[in-house]
Coordinates of C-alpha atoms in Angstrom, one line a residue:
M1 CA 79.8 158.3 75.8
P2 CA 82.7 159.4 73.2
K3 CA 82.1 156.4 70.5
I4 CA 86.2 156.0 70.4
S5 CA 86.0 155.2 74.9
L6 CA 83.1 152.7 73.8
V7 CA 85.6 151.3 71.1
C8 CA 88.6 151.0 73.6
L9 CA 85.9 149.6 76.3
L10 CA 84.6 146.8 73.8
L11 CA 88.5 145.6 72.9
V12 CA 89.7 145.5 76.5
S13 CA 87.0 143.5 77.4
S14 CA 87.4 141.3 74.3
I15 CA 91.4 140.4 75.3
F16 CA 89.8 139.8 79.2
L17 CA 87.3 137.8 77.7
L18 CA 90.1 136.3 75.5
S19 CA 92.9 135.8 78.6
W20 CA 90.1 134.3 81.0
R21 CA 89.0 131.4 77.8
N22 CA 92.3 130.7 76.9
Q23 CA 93.5 130.2 80.7
E24 CA 90.6 128.4 81.6
E25 CA 91.3 126.3 78.7
Q26 CA 95.2 125.8 78.6
P27 CA 95.6 122.2 78.6
W28 CA 97.9 120.3 81.5
T29 CA 101.7 119.4 81.0
G30 CA 104.5 117.2 82.1
E31 CA 105.4 120.2 84.4
D32 CA 102.2 120.2 86.5
N33 CA 102.2 118.9 89.9
L34 CA 100.0 115.5 89.7
Y35 CA 97.9 116.6 93.0
D36 CA 97.4 119.8 91.2
V37 CA 95.7 118.0 88.1
L38 CA 93.8 116.3 90.5
W39 CA 92.7 118.9 92.5
D40 CA 91.6 120.7 89.3
L41 CA 89.5 118.0 88.6
G42 CA 87.4 117.7 91.7
A43 CA 89.4 115.2 93.7
P44 CA 89.3 116.1 97.4
K45 CA 92.7 117.0 99.5
P46 CA 94.4 113.7 101.4
P47 CA 94.5 114.3 105.2
H48 CA 98.5 115.1 104.9
Y49 CA 98.1 118.0 102.9
I50 CA 99.9 121.0 103.9
Q51 CA 101.1 124.1 102.0
P52 CA 104.6 124.2 103.2
S53 CA 107.1 126.6 103.7
P54 CA 111.0 127.2 102.3
E55 CA 112.0 126.6 105.2
Q56 CA 109.7 123.6 106.6
I57 CA 110.8 121.7 103.2
K58 CA 114.5 122.5 104.3
Q59 CA 114.6 121.4 107.9
G60 CA 112.8 118.3 106.7
E61 CA 114.9 117.3 103.9
E62 CA 118.1 117.8 106.5
I63 CA 116.0 115.6 108.9
V64 CA 115.6 113.1 106.5
K65 CA 119.0 113.0 105.6
N66 CA 121.2 114.1 108.1
G67 CA 118.9 112.9 111.2
R68 CA 118.3 116.2 112.7
T69 CA 117.9 119.6 111.8
K70 CA 117.7 123.4 113.6
D71 CA 114.2 124.6 115.5
A72 CA 112.8 127.8 115.0
K73 CA 115.9 129.4 117.3
G74 CA 118.4 128.0 115.4
K75 CA 119.2 125.9 117.9
R76 CA 120.3 122.4 116.7
T77 CA 118.3 119.2 117.4
T78 CA 119.0 115.9 119.1
Y79 CA 119.2 113.2 115.9
V80 CA 116.5 111.7 115.6
S81 CA 117.8 108.4 115.7
K82 CA 121.5 107.2 117.4
Y83 CA 121.6 104.4 114.4
Y84 CA 119.8 105.3 111.3
V85 CA 118.8 108.5 109.0
C86 CA 115.6 107.8 106.5
T87 CA 118.2 107.5 103.4
T88 CA 119.5 104.3 105.2
C89 CA 116.5 102.0 103.7
H90 CA 114.7 104.5 101.4
N91 CA 115.9 106.4 98.1
I92 CA 114.5 110.1 97.6
E93 CA 114.3 109.5 93.7
R94 CA 112.5 107.6 91.4
E95 CA 113.3 103.9 91.9
N96 CA 110.9 102.1 88.5
P97 CA 110.1 102.9 85.4
D98 CA 106.9 101.8 85.8
L99 CA 104.8 103.3 87.7
T100 CA 101.6 101.3 87.7
I101 CA 104.1 98.1 89.4
S102 CA 106.0 96.8 92.1
D103 CA 108.5 94.6 90.1
P104 CA 112.2 94.4 91.6
E105 CA 113.4 93.1 88.2
T106 CA 112.6 96.0 86.3
R107 CA 113.6 98.2 89.9
L108 CA 117.0 96.1 89.7
D109 CA 117.5 97.3 86.1
Y110 CA 116.8 101.0 86.7
A111 CA 119.1 101.2 90.3
I112 CA 121.9 100.0 87.8
E113 CA 121.2 102.0 84.9
H114 CA 120.7 105.4 87.3
K115 CA 123.2 104.2 90.3
L116 CA 120.7 103.8 92.9
P117 CA 121.1 102.0 95.9
F118 CA 118.3 98.8 95.9
L119 CA 116.7 98.9 99.2
Q120 CA 114.1 97.6 101.8
G121 CA 112.3 100.5 101.9
S122 CA 110.4 102.1 98.9
T123 CA 111.4 105.5 97.9
F124 CA 110.0 108.9 99.6
K125 CA 109.2 110.0 95.7
G126 CA 105.9 110.3 95.5
I127 CA 105.2 108.9 98.7
V128 CA 102.6 112.0 99.6
N129 CA 100.8 111.0 95.9
R130 CA 100.1 107.5 98.1
E131 CA 96.7 106.6 99.9
S132 CA 98.0 103.7 102.2
W133 CA 101.8 103.0 104.0
Y134 CA 103.0 100.2 105.9
N135 CA 101.1 97.5 104.0
D136 CA 100.1 93.8 103.9
D137 CA 102.3 91.4 105.9
Y138 CA 103.8 95.0 107.5
V139 CA 101.6 94.1 110.3
K140 CA 103.1 90.9 111.2
K141 CA 106.5 92.8 111.9
Y142 CA 104.7 95.9 114.2
G143 CA 101.5 94.6 115.3
S144 CA 97.8 95.5 114.5
E145 CA 97.2 97.9 116.4
K146 CA 100.4 100.1 115.6
I147 CA 100.3 99.6 111.7
K148 CA 96.0 100.3 112.4
T149 CA 97.1 103.8 113.4
A150 CA 100.1 104.6 110.7
H151 CA 98.3 102.2 107.7
K152 CA 95.9 105.8 106.9
D153 CA 98.1 108.2 108.3
L154 CA 101.2 109.6 106.5
R155 CA 102.1 111.4 109.7
K156 CA 101.5 108.9 112.2
S157 CA 103.5 106.1 109.8
I158 CA 106.4 109.2 109.9
Q159 CA 106.3 108.4 113.5
L160 CA 106.3 105.1 113.3
C161 CA 109.6 105.2 111.3
A162 CA 111.7 106.9 113.6
I163 CA 110.4 104.6 116.7
E164 CA 110.1 101.6 115.8
C165 CA 112.3 101.6 111.9
S166 CA 115.1 103.8 112.8
Q167 CA 114.8 103.0 117.0
G168 CA 114.9 106.5 117.7
R169 CA 113.0 109.1 119.8
L170 CA 109.3 110.5 119.3
M171 CA 109.6 113.2 117.0
K172 CA 108.0 116.3 118.0
G173 CA 105.0 117.7 116.2
W174 CA 107.1 120.4 113.7
E175 CA 109.7 117.8 113.0
V176 CA 107.1 115.3 111.4
E177 CA 105.6 118.9 109.5
A178 CA 109.0 119.5 108.3
V179 CA 109.6 116.0 107.0
L180 CA 106.1 116.4 105.7
A181 CA 106.6 118.8 103.8
Y182 CA 110.1 118.0 102.5
Y183 CA 108.0 114.8 101.2
W184 CA 105.1 117.0 99.4
S185 CA 108.5 118.4 97.4
L186 CA 108.6 115.4 95.7
Q187 CA 105.1 114.8 94.8
W188 CA 105.1 113.3 91.4
K189 CA 104.9 115.3 87.9
M190 CA 102.5 114.7 85.5
G191 CA 105.9 114.0 83.3
D192 CA 106.5 110.6 85.8
L193 CA 103.7 109.8 84.5
D194 CA 105.0 108.5 81.2
L195 CA 101.7 109.6 79.1
S196 CA 100.7 108.8 75.7
E197 CA 99.7 111.6 73.3
Q198 CA 96.7 109.8 73.5
D199 CA 96.4 109.8 77.0
W200 CA 97.0 113.6 76.9
Q201 CA 94.3 113.9 74.5
Y202 CA 91.8 112.0 77.2
L203 CA 93.0 114.2 79.9
N204 CA 92.5 117.2 77.9
G205 CA 89.4 117.0 76.3
N206 CA 85.9 117.5 77.9
D207 CA 85.3 113.6 79.5
D208 CA 83.4 113.9 82.4
K209 CA 85.8 114.3 85.2
P210 CA 85.0 112.0 87.9
S211 CA 86.2 109.3 85.1
K212 CA 89.5 111.1 84.8
I213 CA 90.1 111.2 88.4
K214 CA 89.9 107.4 88.8
W215 CA 91.7 107.1 85.1
L216 CA 94.5 108.8 86.4
K217 CA 95.0 107.5 90.0
R218 CA 95.4 104.0 87.7
Q219 CA 98.6 105.4 86.2
Y220 CA 100.6 104.7 89.6
L221 CA 100.4 102.5 92.9
Q222 CA 98.5 104.1 95.4
Q223 CA 100.6 102.2 97.7
S224 CA 104.0 100.3 97.8
P225 CA 102.8 96.4 98.6
A226 CA 104.4 94.7 100.8
H227 CA 104.8 90.6 101.4
F228 CA 107.0 88.4 103.4
Y229 CA 108.6 85.1 102.6
G230 CA 110.9 82.6 104.3
P231 CA 114.0 80.9 103.7
P232 CA 113.8 77.9 101.0
K233 CA 112.8 74.1 102.6
N234 CA 116.0 73.0 101.3
L235 CA 118.5 75.7 101.4
K236 CA 121.1 74.0 98.8
K237 CA 118.5 73.1 96.6
G238 CA 117.5 76.9 96.7
Y239 CA 114.2 78.1 96.2
E240 CA 111.5 76.0 93.9
N241 CA 110.7 77.6 90.7
T242 CA 113.1 79.8 89.9
Q243 CA 115.9 79.7 87.9
K244 CA 120.0 79.5 87.5
G245 CA 121.1 82.9 89.7
D246 CA 122.6 85.3 87.5
P247 CA 125.7 86.1 89.1
K248 CA 126.3 89.2 87.1
K249 CA 122.5 90.7 88.6
G250 CA 123.9 88.9 92.0
K251 CA 127.1 91.3 91.5
A252 CA 124.7 94.1 91.1
I253 CA 122.4 93.2 94.0
Y254 CA 126.0 92.8 96.5
E255 CA 126.9 96.2 95.8
L256 CA 124.0 98.3 95.7
S257 CA 122.2 96.5 98.4
C258 CA 124.5 94.7 100.6
L259 CA 127.5 96.9 100.8
W260 CA 125.4 100.1 100.8
C261 CA 125.0 99.4 105.0
H262 CA 128.4 96.8 105.1
N263 CA 130.8 99.3 104.9
E264 CA 133.1 101.1 106.7
K265 CA 131.2 104.2 106.5
G266 CA 127.8 102.3 106.4
V267 CA 125.5 101.8 109.5
S268 CA 126.2 98.2 109.8
H269 CA 129.4 97.1 112.2
Y270 CA 129.3 93.9 109.9
L271 CA 131.4 95.0 107.4
L272 CA 132.2 93.2 104.0
D273 CA 133.8 94.1 100.6
N274 CA 134.5 92.6 97.6
T275 CA 137.5 90.4 98.7
S276 CA 137.4 86.8 99.0
I277 CA 137.7 87.0 102.9
S278 CA 134.4 88.7 102.7
L279 CA 132.9 86.3 100.3
Q280 CA 134.5 83.5 101.3
N281 CA 132.7 84.0 105.0
L282 CA 129.2 84.4 103.0
R283 CA 129.8 81.0 101.6
S284 CA 130.5 79.5 104.6
N285 CA 127.4 80.5 106.2
L286 CA 125.4 79.8 103.3
Y287 CA 123.5 76.7 104.2
K288 CA 123.1 76.8 107.6
N289 CA 120.0 77.3 109.8
S290 CA 120.5 80.8 110.9
H291 CA 120.8 84.5 110.3
F292 CA 124.1 84.6 108.9
S293 CA 122.9 82.6 105.7
L294 CA 121.8 85.4 103.3
Y295 CA 119.0 82.9 102.5
Y296 CA 117.5 84.0 106.4
I297 CA 119.0 87.2 107.1
I298 CA 116.7 88.7 104.0
A299 CA 113.5 86.9 104.5
Y300 CA 113.9 87.5 108.0
G301 CA 116.7 90.1 108.7
T302 CA 117.2 90.6 112.3
Y303 CA 115.5 92.5 115.8
S304 CA 116.5 95.1 117.5
L305 CA 117.3 93.7 121.0
P306 CA 118.2 95.1 124.3
G307 CA 121.5 96.6 124.6
H308 CA 122.2 96.1 120.9
R309 CA 119.3 98.1 118.7
P310 CA 120.5 98.5 115.2
Y311 CA 118.9 95.7 113.1
M312 CA 118.6 94.2 109.7
P313 CA 115.5 94.9 107.9
H314 CA 114.2 92.2 105.6
Y315 CA 112.9 92.5 102.3
P316 CA 109.2 92.1 101.4
I317 CA 109.4 89.9 97.9
E318 CA 108.2 93.1 95.9
R319 CA 111.4 94.8 96.6
L320 CA 114.0 91.5 96.2
N321 CA 112.3 88.3 95.0
K322 CA 113.3 84.9 94.7
Q323 CA 114.8 84.7 91.7
Q324 CA 117.6 88.2 93.0
V325 CA 118.1 85.3 96.1
E326 CA 119.7 82.9 93.9
D327 CA 121.2 85.8 91.5
L328 CA 123.2 86.7 94.8
K329 CA 124.1 83.2 95.7
S330 CA 125.6 82.7 92.6
Y331 CA 128.0 85.2 92.5
I332 CA 129.1 85.0 96.2
L333 CA 129.7 81.0 95.1
K334 CA 131.1 82.3 91.7
K335 CA 133.6 84.5 93.3

């Protein structure tokens, strides 16, 4: 082989090996999908894993936001629900400044800052990164058999939400896959974890991969906790172990939560606004032992009835706590 050819071959080989080595050692960045990093570390793909197409993502987004989409033939589908769309109760954006906790106080501050509705349901952002759904006390609302099938199965959770939460129809298989595809477009990115420089050094270091997988999964919640609570024993005294209500926070809850549904364009026929008439009606029912009292409606919601299927979901304590109920009450009384 001519000397010049051998030199060229060695040069090309060196460039290839250097490129391969740099690719292998390329550190992860905030733009990487969380699951891509977990899979690179050796974590298994979850049962709800799919490789969504752009068309599926578009269809899923339309179902989530508008309640229906077009099928493969371009025909408009019927509404999944006549009463609600997914975003009636769920955000599609990040809700918490710290992804490792479920704190309604910090979530409210975040909602105020980012002008987000303060809703009963957990956000769809990062929903595919969780490992269970319909957690804890939701078994009290929907029954153990329904929860048993949906708790560890995101596809069945989507169906349960369509039928029970939305009081709608059974979704077709391709519709469920479309919603799931849209969810995959909302997965966490590494930058969402707000890792420190030291965290990044550890992640991109040479430590064993199984330990890194466990560590990485501690940087965000694997499930959204949900525990229900009832009204206070004495409505006039309010909840025990709470501080005096803050009307400023109460106003934010009223506007970001109550008025999200109870407005002229909302899903509820019971209209509210910031006028004295609306607030006087809430004040007059505050201490009554009925669902017209905010203490009861927040804790218990209402149930779907024959001939009147729309209902109000109630709040788990991780979504709106007792102190925040007192804050809301203070705004209603002050106004």
